[in-house]
mmCIF file of C-alpha atoms in Angstrom:
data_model
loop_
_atom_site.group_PDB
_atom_site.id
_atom_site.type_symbol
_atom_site.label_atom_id
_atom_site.label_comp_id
_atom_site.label_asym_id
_atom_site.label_seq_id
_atom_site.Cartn_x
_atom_site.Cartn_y
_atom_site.Cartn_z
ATOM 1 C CA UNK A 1 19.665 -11.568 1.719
ATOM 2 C CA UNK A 2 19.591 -7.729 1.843
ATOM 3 C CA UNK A 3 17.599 -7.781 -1.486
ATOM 4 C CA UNK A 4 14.689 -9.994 -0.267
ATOM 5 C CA UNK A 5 14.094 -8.258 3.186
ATOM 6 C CA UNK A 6 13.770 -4.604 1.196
ATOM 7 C CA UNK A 7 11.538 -6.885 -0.783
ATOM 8 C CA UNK A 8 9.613 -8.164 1.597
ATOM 9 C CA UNK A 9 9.291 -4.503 3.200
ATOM 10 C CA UNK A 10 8.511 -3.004 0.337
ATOM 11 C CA UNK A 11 5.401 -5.916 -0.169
ATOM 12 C CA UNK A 12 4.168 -5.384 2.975
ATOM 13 C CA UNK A 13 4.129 -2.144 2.836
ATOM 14 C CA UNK A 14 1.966 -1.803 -0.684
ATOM 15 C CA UNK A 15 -0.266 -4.535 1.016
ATOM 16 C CA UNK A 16 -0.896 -2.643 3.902
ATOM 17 C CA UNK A 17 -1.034 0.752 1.633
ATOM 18 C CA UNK A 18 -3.941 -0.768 0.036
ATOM 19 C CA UNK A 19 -6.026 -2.157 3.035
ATOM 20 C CA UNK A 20 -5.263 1.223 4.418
ATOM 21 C CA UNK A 21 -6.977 2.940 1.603
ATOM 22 C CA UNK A 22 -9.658 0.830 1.249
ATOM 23 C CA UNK A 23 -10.317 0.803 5.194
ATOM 24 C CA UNK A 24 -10.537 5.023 4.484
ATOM 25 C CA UNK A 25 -12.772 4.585 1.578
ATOM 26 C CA UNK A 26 -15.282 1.923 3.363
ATOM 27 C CA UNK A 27 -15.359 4.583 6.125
ATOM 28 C CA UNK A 28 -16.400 7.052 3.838
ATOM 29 C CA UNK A 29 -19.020 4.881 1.633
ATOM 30 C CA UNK A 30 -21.921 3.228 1.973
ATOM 31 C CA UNK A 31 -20.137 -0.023 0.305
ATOM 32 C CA UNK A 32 -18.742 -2.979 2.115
ATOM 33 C CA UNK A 33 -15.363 -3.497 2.745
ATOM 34 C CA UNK A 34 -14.473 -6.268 0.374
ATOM 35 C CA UNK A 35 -16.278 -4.193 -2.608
ATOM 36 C CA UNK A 36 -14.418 -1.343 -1.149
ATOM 37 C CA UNK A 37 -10.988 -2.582 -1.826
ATOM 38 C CA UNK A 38 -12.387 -3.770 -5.888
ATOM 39 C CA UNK A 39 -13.458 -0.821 -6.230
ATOM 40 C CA UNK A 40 -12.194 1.072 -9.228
ATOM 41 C CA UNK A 41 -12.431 4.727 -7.646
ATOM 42 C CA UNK A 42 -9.964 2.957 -4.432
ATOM 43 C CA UNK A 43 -7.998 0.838 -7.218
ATOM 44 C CA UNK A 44 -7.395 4.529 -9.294
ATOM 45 C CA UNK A 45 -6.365 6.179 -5.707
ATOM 46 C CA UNK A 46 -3.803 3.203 -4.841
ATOM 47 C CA UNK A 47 -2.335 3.035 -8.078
ATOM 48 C CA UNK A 48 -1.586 7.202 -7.949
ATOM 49 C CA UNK A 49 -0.883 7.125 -4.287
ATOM 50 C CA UNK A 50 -0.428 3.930 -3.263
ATOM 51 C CA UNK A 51 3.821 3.099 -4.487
ATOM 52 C CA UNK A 52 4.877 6.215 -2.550
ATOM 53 C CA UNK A 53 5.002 4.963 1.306
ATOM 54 C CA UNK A 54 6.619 1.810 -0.252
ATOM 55 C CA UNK A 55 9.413 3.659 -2.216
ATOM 56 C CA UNK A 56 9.682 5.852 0.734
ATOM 57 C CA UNK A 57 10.522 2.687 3.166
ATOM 58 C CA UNK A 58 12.213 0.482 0.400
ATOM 59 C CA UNK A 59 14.553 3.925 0.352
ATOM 60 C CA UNK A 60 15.287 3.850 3.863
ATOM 61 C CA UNK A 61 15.812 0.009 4.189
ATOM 62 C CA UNK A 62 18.217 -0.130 2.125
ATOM 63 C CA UNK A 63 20.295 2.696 3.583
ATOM 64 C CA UNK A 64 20.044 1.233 7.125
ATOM 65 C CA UNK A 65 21.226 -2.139 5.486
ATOM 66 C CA UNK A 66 24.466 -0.985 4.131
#
């Protein structure tokens, strides 16, 4: 059971990661939100960025779990 929640976190987390960074990036374009998030420039930024708040609470999930 521990293994799915830090899962689940972990998910979540990416999910909201991205509509995060595509929220910032629709902010700053002229494009609208839903070509925003397919947007390669946004896609590029999650994919460098994006795995690090995830690891981060996947990291911390775990140790509160033990």
């Amino acid at each position: 059971m521990k293994s799915t929640k830090i899962m689940l976190a972990v998910l979540a987390t990416i999910l909201i990661t991205w509509c995060v960074i595509g929220l910032i990036g629709w902010m700053l374009s002229d494009l609208s939100y839903k070509e925003c998030m397919t947007n390669g420039g946004t896609l590029f930024f999650f994919i460098l960025f994006g795995w690090i708040p995830a690891i981060i609470v996947g990291a911390d999930l775990d140790k509160s779990l033990e």
